[in-house]
mmCIF file of C-alpha atoms and ligand atoms in Angstrom:
data_model
loop_
_atom_site.group_PDB
_atom_site.id
_atom_site.type_symbol
_atom_site.label_atom_id
_atom_site.label_comp_id
_atom_site.label_asym_id
_atom_site.label_seq_id
_atom_site.Cartn_x
_atom_site.Cartn_y
_atom_site.Cartn_z
ATOM 1 C CA MET A 1 0.000 0.000 0.000
ATOM 2 C CA LEU A 2 2.796 2.353 0.950
ATOM 3 C CA ASP A 3 4.703 1.582 -2.241
ATOM 4 C CA LYS A 4 1.586 2.207 -4.305
ATOM 5 C CA LEU A 5 0.854 5.431 -2.558
ATOM 6 C CA PHE A 6 4.025 7.321 -3.084
ATOM 7 C CA PHE A 7 7.135 5.221 -3.226
ATOM 8 C CA LYS A 8 6.724 4.587 -6.915
ATOM 9 C CA ARG A 9 10.011 5.711 -8.310
ATOM 10 C CA LYS A 10 13.495 5.479 -6.943
ATOM 11 C CA ASN A 11 16.214 7.997 -7.493
ATOM 12 C CA PRO A 12 18.827 5.962 -9.398
ATOM 13 C CA GLU A 13 21.606 8.127 -7.920
ATOM 14 C CA ASN A 14 21.133 7.229 -4.298
ATOM 15 C CA ASN A 15 18.125 4.917 -4.183
ATOM 16 C CA THR A 16 16.044 7.401 -2.160
ATOM 17 C CA LEU A 17 12.307 7.402 -2.669
ATOM 18 C CA LEU A 18 11.065 10.243 -4.732
ATOM 19 C CA GLU A 19 7.393 10.670 -5.397
ATOM 20 C CA GLY A 20 4.690 11.832 -3.086
ATOM 21 C CA ASN A 21 4.236 13.725 0.062
ATOM 22 C CA ILE A 22 7.223 12.738 2.177
ATOM 23 C CA PRO A 23 7.620 14.861 5.317
ATOM 24 C CA SER A 24 10.765 16.922 5.086
ATOM 25 C CA HIS A 25 11.224 17.234 8.854
ATOM 26 C CA VAL A 26 10.136 14.507 11.276
ATOM 27 C CA ALA A 27 10.367 15.050 15.039
ATOM 28 C CA ILE A 28 10.059 12.156 17.478
ATOM 29 C CA ILE A 29 9.319 12.018 21.204
ATOM 30 C CA MET A 30 10.958 8.681 21.973
ATOM 31 C CA ASP A 31 8.913 7.474 24.938
ATOM 32 C CA GLY A 32 8.382 4.183 26.742
ATOM 33 C CA ASN A 33 11.918 2.964 27.392
ATOM 34 C CA GLY A 34 11.212 2.525 31.121
ATOM 35 C CA ARG A 35 7.969 0.614 30.567
ATOM 36 C CA TRP A 36 9.624 -1.567 27.934
ATOM 37 C CA ALA A 37 12.235 -2.544 30.528
ATOM 38 C CA ARG A 38 9.710 -3.033 33.340
ATOM 39 C CA LYS A 39 7.691 -5.427 31.183
ATOM 40 C CA ARG A 40 10.813 -7.567 30.971
ATOM 41 C CA ALA A 41 11.779 -7.152 34.635
ATOM 42 C CA LEU A 42 14.889 -5.244 33.537
ATOM 43 C CA PRO A 43 16.309 -2.005 34.978
ATOM 44 C CA ARG A 44 15.114 1.196 33.271
ATOM 45 C CA ILE A 45 18.552 1.793 31.802
ATOM 46 C CA ALA A 46 18.224 -1.424 29.796
ATOM 47 C CA GLY A 47 15.260 0.219 28.085
ATOM 48 C CA HIS A 48 17.299 3.322 27.288
ATOM 49 C CA HIS A 49 20.084 1.172 25.885
ATOM 50 C CA GLU A 50 17.666 -0.693 23.654
ATOM 51 C CA GLY A 51 16.201 2.691 22.690
ATOM 52 C CA MET A 52 19.628 3.760 21.496
ATOM 53 C CA LYS A 53 19.664 0.822 19.080
ATOM 54 C CA THR A 54 16.276 1.905 17.784
ATOM 55 C CA VAL A 55 17.719 5.364 17.102
ATOM 56 C CA ARG A 56 20.284 3.779 14.800
ATOM 57 C CA LYS A 57 17.622 1.782 12.898
ATOM 58 C CA ILE A 58 15.322 4.756 12.503
ATOM 59 C CA VAL A 59 18.071 7.131 11.336
ATOM 60 C CA LYS A 60 18.965 4.666 8.596
ATOM 61 C CA GLU A 61 15.352 4.250 7.535
ATOM 62 C CA ALA A 62 14.631 7.995 7.623
ATOM 63 C CA ASN A 63 17.584 8.547 5.326
ATOM 64 C CA LYS A 64 16.331 5.807 2.997
ATOM 65 C CA ILE A 65 12.830 7.283 2.832
ATOM 66 C CA GLY A 66 14.259 10.681 1.899
ATOM 67 C CA ILE A 67 13.407 12.605 5.067
ATOM 68 C CA ASN A 68 15.652 15.687 5.305
ATOM 69 C CA VAL A 69 15.658 16.391 9.040
ATOM 70 C CA LEU A 70 15.082 14.023 11.950
ATOM 71 C CA THR A 71 14.821 15.672 15.363
ATOM 72 C CA LEU A 72 14.921 13.282 18.325
ATOM 73 C CA TYR A 73 13.964 14.266 21.888
ATOM 74 C CA ALA A 74 16.782 12.534 23.781
ATOM 75 C CA PHE A 75 16.842 14.490 27.064
ATOM 76 C CA SER A 76 14.612 17.295 28.284
ATOM 77 C CA THR A 77 15.350 20.148 30.685
ATOM 78 C CA GLU A 78 12.983 18.317 33.076
ATOM 79 C CA ASN A 79 14.763 14.948 32.843
ATOM 80 C CA TRP A 80 17.376 16.081 35.435
ATOM 81 C CA LYS A 81 14.719 15.218 38.045
ATOM 82 C CA ARG A 82 15.282 11.498 37.386
ATOM 83 C CA PRO A 83 17.421 9.364 39.718
ATOM 84 C CA ARG A 84 21.109 10.217 39.495
ATOM 85 C CA ASP A 85 22.088 6.803 38.063
ATOM 86 C CA GLU A 86 19.561 7.095 35.272
ATOM 87 C CA VAL A 87 20.682 10.631 34.381
ATOM 88 C CA ASP A 88 24.321 9.506 34.344
ATOM 89 C CA PHE A 89 23.425 6.633 32.048
ATOM 90 C CA LEU A 90 21.427 8.855 29.696
ATOM 91 C CA MET A 91 24.356 11.267 29.512
ATOM 92 C CA LYS A 92 26.661 8.436 28.451
ATOM 93 C CA LEU A 93 24.379 7.291 25.628
ATOM 94 C CA PRO A 94 25.284 9.972 23.054
ATOM 95 C CA GLY A 95 28.955 9.037 23.525
ATOM 96 C CA GLU A 96 28.252 5.322 23.180
ATOM 97 C CA PHE A 97 25.998 5.891 20.172
ATOM 98 C CA LEU A 98 28.556 8.041 18.404
ATOM 99 C CA ASN A 99 31.515 5.802 19.322
ATOM 100 C CA THR A 100 29.686 2.902 17.739
ATOM 101 C CA PHE A 101 27.933 4.496 14.807
ATOM 102 C CA LEU A 102 29.734 7.692 13.793
ATOM 103 C CA PRO A 103 31.759 5.993 11.024
ATOM 104 C CA ASP A 104 28.507 4.646 9.525
ATOM 105 C CA LEU A 105 26.777 8.002 9.847
ATOM 106 C CA ILE A 106 29.689 9.631 8.034
ATOM 107 C CA LYS A 107 29.459 7.035 5.249
ATOM 108 C CA GLU A 108 25.728 7.681 5.000
ATOM 109 C CA ASN A 109 26.331 11.440 4.617
ATOM 110 C CA VAL A 110 24.378 12.224 7.822
ATOM 111 C CA GLN A 111 24.951 15.603 9.468
ATOM 112 C CA VAL A 112 24.760 15.529 13.287
ATOM 113 C CA ARG A 113 23.477 18.559 15.193
ATOM 114 C CA ILE A 114 22.202 19.188 18.678
ATOM 115 C CA MET A 115 19.753 21.664 20.144
ATOM 116 C CA GLY A 116 19.481 22.403 23.848
ATOM 117 C CA LYS A 117 21.508 23.938 26.640
ATOM 118 C CA LYS A 118 24.742 22.208 25.738
ATOM 119 C CA GLU A 119 26.854 24.005 28.333
ATOM 120 C CA LEU A 120 25.008 22.240 31.182
ATOM 121 C CA LEU A 121 25.828 18.755 29.879
ATOM 122 C CA PRO A 122 28.749 16.784 31.364
ATOM 123 C CA MET A 123 32.076 17.381 29.649
ATOM 124 C CA HIS A 124 32.260 13.843 28.206
ATOM 125 C CA THR A 125 28.860 14.305 26.520
ATOM 126 C CA ILE A 126 29.856 17.694 25.102
ATOM 127 C CA LYS A 127 33.098 16.228 23.744
ATOM 128 C CA ALA A 128 31.316 13.338 22.034
ATOM 129 C CA VAL A 129 28.692 15.512 20.360
ATOM 130 C CA ASP A 130 31.162 18.239 19.406
ATOM 131 C CA GLU A 131 33.350 15.684 17.680
ATOM 132 C CA ALA A 132 30.359 14.291 15.757
ATOM 133 C CA ILE A 133 29.177 17.773 14.793
ATOM 134 C CA LYS A 134 32.639 18.683 13.531
ATOM 135 C CA LYS A 135 33.192 15.466 11.613
ATOM 136 C CA THR A 136 29.825 15.651 9.870
ATOM 137 C CA GLU A 137 29.424 19.399 9.371
ATOM 138 C CA ASN A 138 29.991 19.222 5.615
ATOM 139 C CA ASN A 139 27.684 16.247 5.085
ATOM 140 C CA THR A 140 24.681 17.020 2.934
ATOM 141 C CA GLY A 141 22.333 14.103 3.677
ATOM 142 C CA LEU A 142 19.890 13.658 6.542
ATOM 143 C CA ILE A 143 20.249 16.179 9.380
ATOM 144 C CA LEU A 144 20.142 14.222 12.637
ATOM 145 C CA ASN A 145 19.205 16.784 15.245
ATOM 146 C CA PHE A 146 19.383 15.575 18.860
ATOM 147 C CA ALA A 147 17.380 17.568 21.388
ATOM 148 C CA LEU A 148 19.647 17.237 24.431
ATOM 149 C CA ASN A 149 18.866 19.186 27.576
ATOM 150 C CA TYR A 150 16.168 20.833 25.492
ATOM 151 C CA GLY A 151 12.978 22.476 26.731
ATOM 152 C CA SER A 152 10.764 24.583 24.562
ATOM 153 C CA ARG A 153 9.795 27.097 27.245
ATOM 154 C CA ASP A 154 13.469 27.511 28.072
ATOM 155 C CA GLU A 155 14.189 28.023 24.365
ATOM 156 C CA ILE A 156 11.459 30.645 23.958
ATOM 157 C CA THR A 157 12.479 32.388 27.203
ATOM 158 C CA GLY A 158 16.057 32.581 25.932
ATOM 159 C CA ALA A 159 14.901 34.037 22.618
ATOM 160 C CA VAL A 160 12.781 36.688 24.355
ATOM 161 C CA LYS A 161 15.712 37.646 26.611
ATOM 162 C CA THR A 162 18.102 38.011 23.686
ATOM 163 C CA ILE A 163 15.620 40.044 21.653
ATOM 164 C CA ALA A 164 14.989 42.330 24.673
ATOM 165 C CA SER A 165 18.686 42.884 25.187
ATOM 166 C CA GLU A 166 19.206 43.652 21.478
ATOM 167 C CA ILE A 167 16.453 46.272 21.773
ATOM 168 C CA LYS A 168 18.062 47.721 24.900
ATOM 169 C CA LYS A 169 21.400 47.976 23.090
ATOM 170 C CA GLY A 170 19.681 49.796 20.235
ATOM 171 C CA ASN A 171 20.398 47.049 17.702
ATOM 172 C CA LEU A 172 16.752 46.224 17.180
ATOM 173 C CA ASP A 173 13.474 48.129 17.129
ATOM 174 C CA PRO A 174 10.259 46.502 18.471
ATOM 175 C CA SER A 175 8.617 47.200 15.096
ATOM 176 C CA GLN A 176 11.058 44.705 13.540
ATOM 177 C CA ILE A 177 9.730 41.816 15.631
ATOM 178 C CA ASP A 178 7.839 39.350 13.476
ATOM 179 C CA GLU A 179 7.585 35.568 13.259
ATOM 180 C CA SER A 180 10.692 35.150 11.172
ATOM 181 C CA LEU A 181 12.730 37.306 13.534
ATOM 182 C CA ILE A 182 11.586 35.213 16.517
ATOM 183 C CA GLU A 183 12.433 32.035 14.586
ATOM 184 C CA SER A 184 15.934 33.312 14.000
ATOM 185 C CA TYR A 185 16.481 33.317 17.786
ATOM 186 C CA LEU A 186 15.182 29.770 18.339
ATOM 187 C CA MET A 187 17.397 26.690 18.539
ATOM 188 C CA THR A 188 15.963 25.402 15.260
ATOM 189 C CA GLN A 189 17.255 28.444 13.413
ATOM 190 C CA GLY A 190 17.762 27.535 9.763
ATOM 191 C CA LEU A 191 15.616 24.377 9.933
ATOM 192 C CA SER A 192 12.094 24.107 8.587
ATOM 193 C CA ASP A 193 9.341 23.324 11.108
ATOM 194 C CA PRO A 194 8.570 19.630 11.618
ATOM 195 C CA ASP A 195 5.935 18.377 9.180
ATOM 196 C CA LEU A 196 5.280 15.313 11.282
ATOM 197 C CA LEU A 197 5.538 14.678 15.022
ATOM 198 C CA ILE A 198 5.637 11.096 16.273
ATOM 199 C CA ARG A 199 5.246 10.110 19.919
ATOM 200 C CA THR A 200 5.566 6.522 21.045
ATOM 201 C CA SER A 201 4.240 4.653 24.098
ATOM 202 C CA GLY A 202 0.625 5.817 24.110
ATOM 203 C CA GLU A 203 1.220 9.201 25.781
ATOM 204 C CA VAL A 204 -0.612 11.993 23.980
ATOM 205 C CA ARG A 205 1.107 15.211 25.031
ATOM 206 C CA LEU A 206 3.937 17.478 23.934
ATOM 207 C CA SER A 207 6.001 17.544 27.141
ATOM 208 C CA ASN A 208 7.602 20.918 26.422
ATOM 209 C CA PHE A 209 8.824 19.866 22.962
ATOM 210 C CA MET A 210 9.076 22.375 20.089
ATOM 211 C CA LEU A 211 5.980 24.330 21.121
ATOM 212 C CA TRP A 212 6.540 27.068 18.543
ATOM 213 C CA GLN A 213 7.725 24.836 15.719
ATOM 214 C CA LEU A 214 4.896 22.285 15.970
ATOM 215 C CA ALA A 215 2.143 24.869 15.428
ATOM 216 C CA TYR A 216 1.063 23.345 12.085
ATOM 217 C CA SER A 217 2.616 19.886 12.259
ATOM 218 C CA GLU A 218 0.694 16.665 11.814
ATOM 219 C CA PHE A 219 0.754 14.431 14.902
ATOM 220 C CA TRP A 220 0.998 10.635 14.867
ATOM 221 C CA PHE A 221 0.783 8.621 18.065
ATOM 222 C CA THR A 222 1.423 4.946 18.643
ATOM 223 C CA GLU A 223 1.099 2.650 21.662
ATOM 224 C CA VAL A 224 4.403 0.996 20.748
ATOM 225 C CA PHE A 225 7.255 1.573 23.206
ATOM 226 C CA TRP A 226 10.295 3.261 21.657
ATOM 227 C CA PRO A 227 12.603 0.194 21.853
ATOM 228 C CA ASP A 228 9.998 -1.726 19.799
ATOM 229 C CA PHE A 229 9.519 1.061 17.244
ATOM 230 C CA SER A 230 10.572 -0.308 13.865
ATOM 231 C CA GLU A 231 11.202 0.779 10.301
ATOM 232 C CA GLU A 232 7.669 -0.409 9.511
ATOM 233 C CA HIS A 233 6.208 1.923 12.132
ATOM 234 C CA LEU A 234 8.086 4.873 10.641
ATOM 235 C CA ARG A 235 6.801 3.980 7.180
ATOM 236 C CA GLU A 236 3.265 3.675 8.530
ATOM 237 C CA ALA A 237 3.492 7.148 10.105
ATOM 238 C CA VAL A 238 4.880 8.602 6.888
ATOM 239 C CA SER A 239 2.198 6.851 4.867
ATOM 240 C CA GLN A 240 -0.573 8.282 7.041
ATOM 241 C CA PHE A 241 1.025 11.709 6.838
ATOM 242 C CA ALA A 242 0.904 11.455 3.045
ATOM 243 C CA GLN A 243 -2.861 11.005 3.187
ATOM 244 C CA ARG A 244 -3.606 14.020 5.365
ATOM 245 C CA GLY A 245 -4.708 17.367 3.994
ATOM 246 C CA ARG A 246 -2.846 20.282 5.538
ATOM 247 C CA ARG A 247 -4.666 23.580 5.368
ATOM 248 C CA TYR A 248 -2.644 25.879 7.670
ATOM 249 C CA GLY A 249 -5.831 27.595 8.761
ATOM 250 C CA GLY A 250 -7.165 27.988 5.221
ATOM 251 C CA VAL A 251 -9.890 25.933 3.546
HETATM 252 C C1 FPP B 301 11.553 8.522 27.631
HETATM 253 O O1 FPP B 301 11.189 7.238 28.058
HETATM 254 C C2 FPP B 301 12.889 8.467 27.107
HETATM 255 C C3 FPP B 301 13.918 9.255 27.495
HETATM 256 C C4 FPP B 301 13.806 10.310 28.521
HETATM 257 C C5 FPP B 301 15.261 9.069 26.940
HETATM 258 C C6 FPP B 301 15.276 8.829 25.480
HETATM 259 C C7 FPP B 301 16.597 8.332 25.085
HETATM 260 C C8 FPP B 301 16.807 7.381 24.173
HETATM 261 C C9 FPP B 301 15.740 6.753 23.394
HETATM 262 C C10 FPP B 301 18.165 6.967 23.803
HETATM 263 C C11 FPP B 301 18.857 8.136 23.197
HETATM 264 C C12 FPP B 301 19.920 7.767 22.355
HETATM 265 C C13 FPP B 301 20.855 8.627 21.949
HETATM 266 C C14 FPP B 301 21.729 8.201 20.860
HETATM 267 C C15 FPP B 301 21.059 9.956 22.540
HETATM 268 P P1 FPP B 301 10.899 7.003 29.591
HETATM 269 O O2 FPP B 301 12.177 6.655 30.251
HETATM 270 O O3 FPP B 301 10.202 8.198 30.146
HETATM 271 O O4 FPP B 301 9.941 5.766 29.534
HETATM 272 P P2 FPP B 301 8.709 5.489 30.519
HETATM 273 O O5 FPP B 301 7.738 6.616 30.327
HETATM 274 O O6 FPP B 301 8.191 4.184 30.019
HETATM 275 O O7 FPP B 301 9.274 5.423 31.899
#
């Protein structure tokens, strides 16, 4: 069904799928790692570790489908409230992921980015992501954007503060404030808004994720826990997206 709908023709150059309404930017709230582990009587961190493997699978598939930007909510500004051991483990995951998969990501022309308050991350996490950003900065394929220590209210608050201080310094006049100016102060500066938001694990809320950028996005929810999320699930979400009519407030 999916193939019939829009994956009719392949680009002979790189085998990406061409036709149809493929979302350019997909954002994912990767939820359910803890419940996945509990179901198996495993510690929560086992769920996060399995979730890391899912990230690898989904990045590969997103690239294959022809998605341009994949933003993944890996750690929120609220996640510091979790037990110390769990936070420490989550902070080690970007390093482990990149140690294992960076050579493949480079081969696949993936560009790694992060958005969030990077300076509050442990030094080893900063080093791992900085290295990946540097080594992939000239890649032109899928943009893999990790939201790490990211919170949308924090992001918007930061933007408002910077705009206010630019006004105070005389560099900006309030009459110049419009949507595109605000966007230029957000952490997604230069990226298009997500076309499709996916949240796993049956929760149906935004949890402080990309509140500005998701204003007109299509939402797709699944009961599946993140470690069980597969290539097929991504294709199903993309397929359903292709069938939706987006009106942006018009008719
Ligand atoms: C939410 O599930 C998940 C997180 C807070 C962490 C997400 C992190 C990963 C999927 C791995 C990231 C990988 C890289 C490469 C950075 P939860 O723990 O809240 O699950 P629960 O609601 O079932 O308890």
